[in-house]
Coordinates of N, CA and C and ligand atoms in Angstrom, one line a residue:
X19 N 86.6 157.2 -48.7 CA 85.5 158.2 -48.1 C 84.2 157.9 -48.5
X20 N 83.3 158.3 -47.6 CA 82.0 157.7 -47.2 C 81.2 157.7 -48.7
X21 N 80.7 156.5 -49.0 CA 79.3 157.0 -49.8 C 78.3 157.4 -49.5
X22 N 77.3 158.2 -49.7 CA 76.0 158.8 -49.4 C 74.9 157.9 -50.0
X23 N 74.0 157.2 -49.4 CA 73.0 156.4 -50.5 C 71.6 157.5 -50.0
X24 N 70.8 157.2 -50.8 CA 69.2 157.5 -50.5 C 68.3 157.3 -51.5
X25 N 66.7 157.2 -51.2 CA 65.8 156.5 -52.2 C 65.3 158.2 -52.4
X26 N 64.4 158.4 -53.5 CA 63.7 159.3 -53.3 C 62.6 159.0 -54.5
X27 N 61.3 159.7 -53.8 CA 59.7 158.9 -53.9 C 59.4 160.0 -55.2
X28 N 59.7 160.7 -55.6 CA 59.4 161.9 -56.8 C 60.4 162.3 -57.9
X29 N 60.3 163.0 -58.9 CA 61.2 163.9 -59.6 C 61.7 164.9 -59.0
X30 N 60.7 165.6 -58.0 CA 60.9 166.6 -57.2 C 61.8 166.6 -55.9
X31 N 62.0 165.5 -55.5 CA 62.8 165.0 -54.0 C 64.1 164.8 -54.7
X32 N 64.4 164.4 -56.4 CA 65.6 164.1 -57.0 C 66.2 165.6 -56.7
X33 N 65.3 166.1 -57.6 CA 65.8 167.7 -57.9 C 66.3 168.6 -56.5
X34 N 65.5 168.5 -55.4 CA 65.4 169.0 -54.1 C 67.2 168.8 -53.7
X35 N 67.0 167.1 -54.1 CA 68.8 166.8 -53.5 C 69.5 167.3 -54.1
X36 N 69.7 167.0 -55.5 CA 70.8 167.8 -56.2 C 71.0 169.5 -55.8
X37 N 69.5 169.8 -55.6 CA 70.0 171.4 -55.1 C 70.9 171.7 -53.8
X38 N 70.4 170.6 -52.9 CA 71.4 170.8 -52.1 C 72.8 170.7 -52.3
X39 N 72.8 169.6 -53.0 CA 74.1 169.2 -53.5 C 75.1 170.2 -54.2
X40 N 74.6 171.0 -55.1 CA 75.1 171.7 -56.0 C 75.8 172.8 -55.1
X41 N 75.2 173.5 -54.0 CA 75.7 174.3 -53.0 C 76.9 173.8 -52.3
X42 N 77.2 172.6 -52.3 CA 78.6 172.3 -51.8 C 79.3 171.8 -52.8
X43 N 79.4 172.4 -54.2 CA 80.2 172.2 -55.6 C 80.9 173.5 -55.5
X44 N 82.1 173.1 -56.2 CA 83.0 174.3 -56.8 C 83.5 174.3 -57.6
X45 N 84.0 175.3 -58.1 CA 84.3 174.9 -59.7 C 85.4 174.1 -60.1
X46 N 85.5 173.5 -61.0 CA 86.3 172.0 -60.9 C 85.5 170.9 -60.4
X47 N 84.6 170.8 -60.0 CA 84.0 169.6 -59.7 C 83.5 168.7 -60.8
X48 N 83.6 167.6 -60.9 CA 82.7 167.1 -62.1 C 82.1 165.8 -61.4
X49 N 80.7 165.7 -62.2 CA 79.8 165.0 -61.6 C 79.6 163.8 -62.8
X50 N 80.0 162.6 -62.1 CA 79.7 161.7 -63.3 C 78.4 160.9 -63.0
X51 N 77.2 161.0 -64.0 CA 76.3 160.5 -63.7 C 75.5 159.2 -64.5
X52 N 75.5 158.2 -63.7 CA 75.2 157.2 -64.4 C 73.6 156.2 -64.2
X53 N 73.4 155.6 -65.2 CA 71.8 155.1 -64.7 C 71.4 155.0 -65.9
X54 N 70.2 154.1 -66.3 CA 69.7 154.1 -67.5 C 69.1 155.0 -68.0
X55 N 68.3 154.6 -69.4 CA 67.8 155.9 -70.0 C 66.3 155.9 -69.2
X56 N 66.1 157.4 -68.6 CA 64.6 157.8 -67.4 C 65.0 157.4 -66.2
X57 N 66.3 156.9 -66.0 CA 66.9 157.0 -64.4 C 66.8 158.3 -63.6
X58 N 67.0 159.3 -64.2 CA 67.0 160.5 -63.4 C 67.8 161.4 -63.6
X59 N 69.1 161.2 -64.4 CA 70.2 161.9 -65.0 C 69.6 163.3 -65.1
X60 N 69.0 163.6 -66.1 CA 68.6 164.9 -66.6 C 68.0 165.7 -65.1
X61 N 66.7 165.1 -65.0 CA 66.3 165.5 -63.6 C 66.8 166.0 -62.7
X62 N 68.0 165.0 -62.2 CA 69.3 165.3 -61.3 C 69.8 167.3 -61.7
X63 N 70.3 167.0 -63.1 CA 70.7 168.3 -63.5 C 70.0 169.3 -63.4
X64 N 68.8 169.2 -63.6 CA 68.0 170.4 -63.4 C 67.9 170.8 -61.6
X65 N 68.0 170.0 -60.6 CA 68.2 170.5 -59.3 C 69.6 171.0 -59.5
X66 N 70.9 170.3 -59.9 CA 72.1 171.1 -59.9 C 71.8 172.7 -60.4
X67 N 70.9 172.8 -61.4 CA 70.8 174.4 -62.0 C 70.3 175.0 -60.8
X68 N 69.3 174.7 -60.2 CA 68.5 175.6 -59.3 C 69.6 176.0 -58.4
X69 N 70.3 175.2 -57.7 CA 71.3 175.0 -56.7 C 72.7 176.0 -56.9
X70 N 72.4 176.2 -58.3 CA 74.0 177.1 -58.9 C 73.3 178.6 -59.1
X71 N 71.8 178.6 -59.2 CA 71.6 180.1 -60.0 C 70.8 179.8 -61.2
X72 N 70.7 179.0 -61.4 CA 70.1 178.5 -63.0 C 68.9 178.2 -62.8
X73 N 67.8 178.6 -63.9 CA 66.3 178.2 -63.7 C 66.8 177.1 -64.3
X74 N 66.1 175.9 -63.5 CA 65.8 174.8 -64.1 C 65.4 174.1 -64.9
X75 N 64.4 175.3 -65.8 CA 63.6 174.8 -66.7 C 64.2 175.7 -68.0
X76 N 65.4 176.1 -68.3 CA 66.5 175.8 -69.0 C 67.4 174.4 -69.3
X77 N 67.4 174.1 -68.4 CA 68.1 172.7 -68.7 C 67.4 171.6 -69.5
X78 N 67.6 171.0 -70.3 CA 67.0 170.0 -71.4 C 68.0 169.1 -72.0
X79 N 67.7 168.0 -72.3 CA 68.6 167.0 -72.3 C 69.8 167.3 -73.7
X80 N 70.8 167.3 -73.5 CA 71.8 167.6 -74.9 C 72.6 166.6 -75.7
X81 N 71.3 165.7 -75.5 CA 71.7 164.4 -76.4 C 72.0 164.6 -77.8
X82 N 71.5 165.6 -78.3 CA 72.0 165.7 -79.9 C 72.9 167.0 -80.0
X83 N 72.8 168.0 -78.7 CA 73.8 169.4 -78.9 C 75.2 168.3 -78.3
X84 N 75.0 167.7 -77.5 CA 76.2 166.8 -76.5 C 76.6 167.7 -75.6
X85 N 76.7 169.2 -75.8 CA 76.7 169.4 -74.2 C 76.0 171.0 -74.5
X86 N 75.4 171.3 -73.2 CA 74.8 172.8 -72.7 C 75.6 173.4 -71.6
X87 N 75.7 174.4 -72.1 CA 76.1 175.6 -70.9 C 75.2 176.4 -70.2
X88 N 75.2 176.3 -69.0 CA 74.0 177.6 -68.3 C 74.6 178.5 -67.2
X89 N 74.7 179.9 -67.5 CA 75.2 180.5 -66.6 C 74.9 180.5 -65.2
X90 N 75.4 180.2 -64.4 CA 75.1 180.5 -62.9 C 75.6 181.5 -62.3
X91 N 75.0 181.8 -61.0 CA 75.6 183.2 -60.6 C 76.8 183.3 -60.2
X92 N 77.7 182.0 -59.9 CA 79.0 182.4 -59.2 C 79.2 181.5 -60.3
X93 N 79.3 180.2 -60.3 CA 79.7 179.1 -61.6 C 79.0 178.8 -63.0
X94 N 80.0 178.0 -63.8 CA 78.8 177.9 -65.1 C 78.7 176.2 -64.9
X95 N 77.7 175.8 -65.2 CA 77.2 174.7 -65.2 C 77.1 173.8 -66.8
X96 N 78.1 173.0 -66.8 CA 78.4 172.2 -68.3 C 77.8 170.8 -68.1
X97 N 76.4 170.6 -69.0 CA 76.1 169.6 -68.7 C 76.2 168.6 -70.4
X98 N 76.7 167.6 -70.5 CA 77.2 166.8 -71.0 C 76.6 165.7 -71.4
X99 N 76.0 165.2 -72.4 CA 75.0 163.8 -72.6 C 76.3 163.2 -74.0
X100 N 76.9 162.3 -72.9 CA 78.1 161.3 -74.0 C 77.6 160.0 -74.8
X101 N 76.4 160.4 -74.4 CA 75.9 158.7 -75.3 C 75.8 158.2 -76.5
X102 N 76.1 159.2 -77.3 CA 76.3 159.5 -78.7 C 78.0 159.3 -78.7
X103 N 78.7 159.5 -77.6 CA 80.0 159.2 -78.2 C 80.3 158.2 -77.7
X104 N 81.5 157.6 -78.8 CA 82.0 156.4 -78.7 C 83.7 156.1 -78.2
X105 N 84.0 157.8 -78.1 CA 85.6 157.6 -77.7 C 85.6 159.0 -76.8
X106 N 86.4 158.5 -75.8 CA 87.0 160.1 -74.8 C 87.4 161.1 -75.7
X107 N 87.9 160.7 -76.8 CA 88.5 162.0 -77.9 C 87.1 162.7 -78.4
X108 N 86.2 162.3 -78.4 CA 85.3 163.0 -79.0 C 85.2 164.4 -78.0
X109 N 85.3 164.2 -76.4 CA 85.4 165.4 -75.5 C 86.0 166.5 -76.3
X110 N 87.3 166.1 -76.6 CA 88.6 167.3 -77.2 C 87.3 168.2 -78.0
X111 N 86.6 167.7 -79.2 CA 86.1 168.6 -79.9 C 84.8 169.7 -79.4
X112 N 84.9 169.2 -77.9 CA 84.2 170.2 -77.0 C 84.7 171.1 -76.3
X113 N 85.8 171.1 -76.5 CA 87.0 172.2 -75.6 C 87.7 171.5 -74.3
X114 N 87.4 169.9 -74.5 CA 87.2 169.6 -73.2 C 88.5 170.0 -72.1
X115 N 89.6 170.4 -72.8 CA 90.9 170.9 -71.6 C 90.6 172.1 -71.3
X116 N 89.9 173.0 -72.3 CA 89.8 174.2 -71.6 C 88.5 174.3 -70.3
X117 N 87.8 173.0 -70.7 CA 86.8 173.1 -69.5 C 87.5 172.5 -67.8
X118 N 88.7 171.8 -68.2 CA 88.8 170.9 -67.5 C 90.1 172.0 -66.3
X119 N 90.2 173.5 -66.9 CA 91.4 174.2 -66.4 C 90.4 175.0 -66.2
X120 N 89.2 175.4 -66.3 CA 88.5 176.8 -65.8 C 87.9 176.3 -64.3
X121 N 88.4 177.1 -63.7 CA 87.8 176.8 -62.3 C 86.4 177.3 -61.8
X122 N 86.0 177.9 -62.5 CA 84.5 178.5 -62.3 C 83.2 177.5 -63.0
X123 N 83.7 176.3 -63.5 CA 83.2 175.7 -64.2 C 82.7 173.8 -63.2
X124 N 81.4 174.0 -63.3 CA 81.0 172.2 -62.8 C 80.4 171.6 -64.1
X125 N 80.8 170.9 -64.4 CA 80.7 169.7 -65.1 C 79.6 168.6 -64.7
X126 N 78.5 168.4 -65.1 CA 77.8 167.2 -65.2 C 78.1 166.2 -66.1
X127 N 78.1 164.8 -66.4 CA 78.2 163.9 -67.6 C 76.9 163.4 -67.4
X128 N 76.2 163.1 -68.4 CA 75.3 161.5 -68.5 C 76.1 160.6 -69.1
X129 N 75.8 159.3 -69.1 CA 76.9 158.3 -69.7 C 78.2 158.4 -69.9
X130 N 78.4 158.5 -68.6 CA 80.2 158.8 -68.5 C 80.6 157.6 -69.0
X131 N 80.3 156.8 -68.8 CA 80.8 155.1 -69.2 C 81.6 155.7 -70.3
X132 N 81.0 156.0 -71.4 CA 81.5 156.3 -72.4 C 82.7 157.0 -72.9
X133 N 82.6 157.9 -72.0 CA 84.5 158.6 -72.2 C 84.9 158.1 -70.9
X134 N 85.3 157.1 -70.7 CA 85.8 156.2 -69.7 C 87.5 156.9 -69.8
X135 N 87.7 157.4 -68.5 CA 89.3 157.8 -68.7 C 89.4 159.3 -68.9
X136 N 88.4 160.1 -69.4 CA 88.5 161.4 -69.6 C 88.4 162.0 -68.4
X137 N 87.7 161.5 -67.4 CA 87.4 162.1 -66.6 C 88.0 162.0 -65.2
X138 N 88.9 162.9 -64.7 CA 89.8 163.2 -63.5 C 89.7 162.4 -62.4
X139 N 89.9 161.2 -62.1 CA 89.4 160.5 -60.9 C 89.4 161.5 -59.6
X140 N 90.3 162.0 -59.3 CA 90.5 162.5 -58.3 C 89.1 164.0 -57.9
X141 N 88.9 164.4 -59.0 CA 87.7 165.4 -59.5 C 86.3 165.0 -59.4
X142 N 86.4 163.9 -59.8 CA 85.3 163.2 -59.9 C 84.0 162.5 -59.2
X143 N 83.0 163.0 -58.8 CA 82.1 162.4 -57.7 C 81.0 161.5 -59.0
X144 N 80.9 160.4 -58.5 CA 79.8 159.6 -59.5 C 78.7 159.4 -58.7
X145 N 77.6 159.8 -59.3 CA 76.2 159.3 -58.7 C 75.6 158.3 -59.5
X146 N 74.8 157.3 -58.9 CA 74.3 156.3 -59.9 C 73.0 156.1 -59.4
X147 N 72.0 156.5 -60.4 CA 70.4 156.0 -60.1 C 69.9 155.1 -60.8
X148 N 69.3 154.4 -59.9 CA 68.5 153.0 -60.5 C 66.8 153.2 -60.0
X149 N 66.1 152.9 -60.9 CA 65.1 152.3 -61.2 C 64.5 151.6 -60.1
X150 N 63.6 151.6 -58.7 CA 63.6 150.8 -57.7 C 61.9 150.7 -58.2
X151 N 61.2 151.7 -58.8 CA 59.8 151.6 -58.9 C 59.1 152.9 -59.7
X152 N 57.8 153.2 -60.1 CA 57.6 154.1 -61.0 C 58.6 155.3 -60.7
X153 N 57.8 155.8 -59.7 CA 58.3 157.1 -59.4 C 59.9 156.9 -57.7
X154 N 60.2 155.8 -58.0 CA 61.4 155.7 -56.8 C 63.0 155.3 -57.4
X155 N 63.6 156.2 -56.8 CA 65.0 155.9 -57.4 C 65.7 155.7 -56.6
X156 N 66.6 154.9 -56.5 CA 67.9 154.4 -55.6 C 69.1 155.2 -56.0
X157 N 69.2 156.0 -55.2 CA 70.7 157.1 -55.3 C 71.9 156.6 -54.9
X158 N 73.0 156.9 -55.4 CA 74.2 156.3 -54.6 C 75.7 157.5 -54.9
X159 N 76.2 158.0 -54.0 CA 77.0 159.5 -54.3 C 78.3 158.5 -53.9
X160 N 79.3 158.5 -55.0 CA 80.7 158.0 -54.7 C 81.4 159.3 -54.9
X161 N 82.2 159.9 -53.7 CA 82.9 161.2 -53.6 C 84.2 161.1 -54.4
X162 N 84.1 162.1 -55.1 CA 85.7 162.2 -55.5 C 86.5 162.4 -54.6
X163 N 88.2 161.9 -54.6 CA 88.7 161.6 -53.8 C 89.2 163.2 -53.2
X164 N 89.5 163.9 -54.0 CA 89.4 165.5 -53.2 C 88.5 166.0 -52.2
X165 N 87.2 165.0 -52.2 CA 86.3 165.9 -51.4 C 86.8 164.8 -49.7
X166 N 86.7 166.1 -49.1 CA 86.8 165.4 -47.4 C 85.4 165.8 -46.8
X167 N 84.9 164.2 -46.4 CA 83.7 164.9 -45.7 C 83.6 164.5 -44.4
X168 N 83.0 165.8 -43.4 CA 83.5 166.0 -42.1 C 82.9 164.4 -41.2
X169 N 83.9 163.8 -40.4 CA 83.1 163.1 -39.7 C 82.0 162.9 -38.8
X170 N 81.8 164.3 -38.2 CA 80.7 164.1 -37.4 C 79.6 165.0 -38.4
X171 N 79.4 165.8 -39.3 CA 78.6 166.2 -40.1 C 78.0 165.4 -41.3
X172 N 79.0 164.5 -41.8 CA 78.9 164.2 -42.9 C 79.0 165.3 -44.4
X173 N 79.3 166.6 -43.8 CA 79.0 167.7 -44.9 C 80.3 167.8 -45.6
X174 N 80.5 168.2 -46.8 CA 81.8 168.8 -47.7 C 82.5 169.5 -46.5
X175 N 83.8 169.1 -46.7 CA 84.9 170.6 -46.2 C 85.6 171.1 -47.0
X176 N 85.9 172.2 -47.1 CA 86.6 172.7 -47.7 C 88.2 172.2 -47.7
X177 N 89.2 172.1 -48.5 CA 90.7 171.7 -48.1 C 91.3 172.7 -47.3
X178 N 91.1 174.0 -47.2 CA 91.5 175.1 -46.6 C 91.1 175.3 -45.2
X179 N 89.9 174.5 -44.7 CA 89.3 175.1 -43.8 C 90.0 175.0 -42.6
X180 N 90.3 176.1 -42.0 CA 90.9 175.6 -40.6 C 90.6 174.7 -39.5
X181 N 89.6 173.8 -39.6 CA 88.9 173.4 -38.7 C 89.3 171.6 -39.3
X182 N 89.5 171.8 -40.8 CA 89.6 170.3 -41.7 C 90.1 169.2 -40.8
X183 N 89.4 168.1 -40.5 CA 88.8 167.7 -41.7 C 87.0 167.9 -41.0
X184 N 87.1 168.9 -40.0 CA 85.9 169.1 -39.5 C 85.0 170.4 -40.3
X185 N 84.1 170.0 -40.2 CA 83.2 171.6 -40.7 C 83.2 172.6 -40.1
X186 N 83.6 172.8 -38.8 CA 83.5 174.0 -37.9 C 84.0 173.5 -36.9
X187 N 84.4 173.9 -35.3 CA 84.6 174.2 -34.3 C 83.5 173.2 -33.3
X188 N 82.3 173.1 -33.6 CA 81.4 172.0 -32.9 C 81.5 171.4 -33.8
X189 N 81.8 170.7 -34.9 CA 81.4 169.4 -35.1 C 83.1 168.4 -34.7
X190 N 84.0 169.1 -34.7 CA 85.4 169.1 -33.9 C 85.4 168.6 -32.4
X191 N 84.6 169.4 -31.9 CA 84.4 168.9 -30.3 C 83.4 167.9 -30.2
X192 N 82.3 167.7 -30.6 CA 81.4 166.5 -30.8 C 82.4 165.3 -30.9
X193 N 83.2 165.2 -31.9 CA 84.1 164.0 -32.5 C 85.1 164.2 -31.0
X194 N 85.0 165.1 -30.5 CA 86.6 165.2 -29.7 C 85.5 164.0 -28.8
X195 N 84.1 164.3 -28.6 CA 83.6 163.9 -27.2 C 83.5 161.9 -27.5
X196 N 83.1 162.1 -28.8 CA 82.8 160.7 -29.5 C 84.3 159.9 -29.4
X197 N 85.4 160.4 -29.5 CA 86.5 159.7 -28.9 C 86.5 159.7 -27.6
X198 N 86.2 160.3 -26.7 CA 86.5 160.2 -25.2 C 85.1 158.5 -24.9
X199 N 84.4 158.9 -25.6 CA 83.3 157.6 -25.2 C 83.7 156.5 -25.8
X200 N 84.5 156.2 -26.7 CA 85.2 155.2 -27.1 C 84.1 155.0 -28.5
X201 N 83.8 155.9 -29.2 CA 82.9 155.8 -30.3 C 83.7 155.4 -31.7
X202 N 85.0 155.8 -31.5 CA 85.4 155.9 -32.9 C 86.9 154.8 -32.7
X203 N 87.3 154.1 -33.9 CA 88.5 153.6 -33.9 C 89.4 154.3 -35.1
X204 N 90.5 154.1 -35.0 CA 91.3 154.2 -36.0 C 91.3 153.1 -37.8
X205 N 90.7 153.4 -38.4 CA 90.6 152.6 -39.5 C 90.7 152.6 -40.9
X206 N 91.5 154.1 -41.1 CA 91.6 154.7 -42.2 C 92.8 154.1 -43.5
X207 N 92.3 153.1 -44.4 CA 93.4 152.7 -45.4 C 94.3 153.8 -45.9
X208 N 95.8 153.1 -45.7 CA 96.2 154.4 -46.5 C 96.4 154.6 -47.6
X209 N 96.5 155.5 -48.7 CA 96.3 155.4 -50.1 C 97.7 155.6 -49.8
X210 N 98.4 155.1 -51.1 CA 99.9 155.6 -51.4 C 99.7 157.0 -52.3
X211 N 98.4 157.1 -53.3 CA 98.5 158.4 -54.1 C 98.1 159.9 -53.1
X212 N 98.2 159.7 -51.8 CA 98.2 160.7 -51.0 C 98.5 160.3 -49.9
X213 N 99.7 160.4 -49.9 CA 101.2 160.4 -48.6 C 100.5 161.1 -47.8
X214 N 100.3 162.6 -48.1 CA 100.1 163.8 -47.6 C 99.4 163.8 -46.3
X215 N 98.0 162.7 -46.7 CA 97.1 162.1 -45.7 C 97.7 160.9 -44.8
X216 N 98.2 160.4 -45.1 CA 98.6 159.1 -44.7 C 98.9 159.2 -43.3
X217 N 98.6 160.0 -42.7 CA 99.2 159.6 -41.1 C 97.8 160.4 -40.5
X218 N 96.7 160.5 -41.2 CA 95.6 161.3 -40.8 C 94.7 160.2 -40.4
X219 N 94.1 159.8 -39.0 CA 93.0 158.7 -38.9 C 92.0 158.8 -39.5
X220 N 91.5 158.1 -40.0 CA 89.8 158.1 -40.7 C 88.9 157.9 -39.8
X221 N 88.1 158.6 -39.5 CA 87.1 158.8 -38.6 C 85.9 158.6 -39.0
X222 N 85.6 157.5 -38.9 CA 84.1 156.7 -39.4 C 82.8 157.6 -39.2
X223 N 81.7 157.7 -39.7 CA 80.5 158.7 -39.6 C 79.8 157.4 -38.6
X224 N 78.7 157.9 -37.7 CA 78.0 157.3 -36.9 C 77.2 156.2 -37.8
X225 N 77.2 156.3 -38.8 CA 76.1 155.2 -39.4 C 77.4 154.4 -40.5
X226 N 78.6 154.5 -40.6 CA 79.5 153.8 -41.0 C 79.9 152.2 -40.4
X227 N 79.4 152.2 -39.5 CA 79.5 150.8 -38.4 C 80.5 151.2 -37.8
Ligands
ADP8 P1 67.5 160.4 -67.8 O1 68.3 161.6 -68.0 O2 68.4 159.6 -67.1 O3 67.7 159.7 -68.7 P2 65.3 161.6 -66.9 O4 65.1 162.6 -66.0 O5 65.1 162.4 -68.4 O6 66.1 160.9 -67.2 O7 63.9 161.3 -66.9 C1 63.3 160.8 -65.9 C2 62.0 160.6 -65.8 O8 61.6 159.9 -64.3 C3 61.4 161.9 -65.7 O9 60.1 162.1 -66.7 C4 61.0 162.3 -63.9 O10 59.8 162.9 -64.2 C5 60.6 160.7 -63.9 N1 61.0 160.4 -62.2 C6 59.8 159.5 -61.5 N2 60.4 159.7 -60.0 C7 61.6 160.1 -60.2 C8 62.5 160.3 -59.2 N3 62.3 160.0 -58.0 N4 63.5 161.0 -59.4 C9 63.6 161.3 -60.6 N5 63.0 161.1 -62.1 C10 61.8 160.6 -61.7
MG9 MG1 69.2 162.1 -69.7

């Protein structure tokens, strides 16, 4: 599934992007936030909070608390900082199993590499932040396996959408046009873990090459 890539030029831009991203999130989604100290992981969580109906100022780095929970309008945002953890087992003490079962919880984890193996890959979207200048950050999003990206609009599509994998009928028609003019080719690799999808062709985004 397609990676997304962007550059931001201020903390506010990173927050604004995360806010839009949050509107596409559903309970059960996990975001693994990779990046060095000061890369902007906590800043990004502030944007997620805004998108979930939580005051961004409520978000503080849970470096010592390890976990903060913020009540949103629909979902609860759980914010974990695994920096001080040395073993995925340490998540168990925070009620990790309960969190994984809770379909109203969106989880954001800073320093996910510290708890490698505890985050279920099919639900985990990885966002990597890199310093590229004082106020510049390069951000890469690698969607969870469960995410479907609309081939036409690049937006996330719920698995139960009647127009799946398209966001809506318009996107579907636009894509059909693309087939007619020879824009697309079938190139989707088969993922043996998702046999059910194995015979659905991968339709690349325009910018996917
Ligand atoms: P982390 O949680 O990764 O350690 P923080 O979000 O706590 O990082 O800190 C990032 C710092 O960098 C903040 O002071 C923020 O204002 C600043 N910053 C500057 N430019 C950006 C940007 N483009 N995106 C995010 N943060 C930025
Ligand atoms: Mg932080």
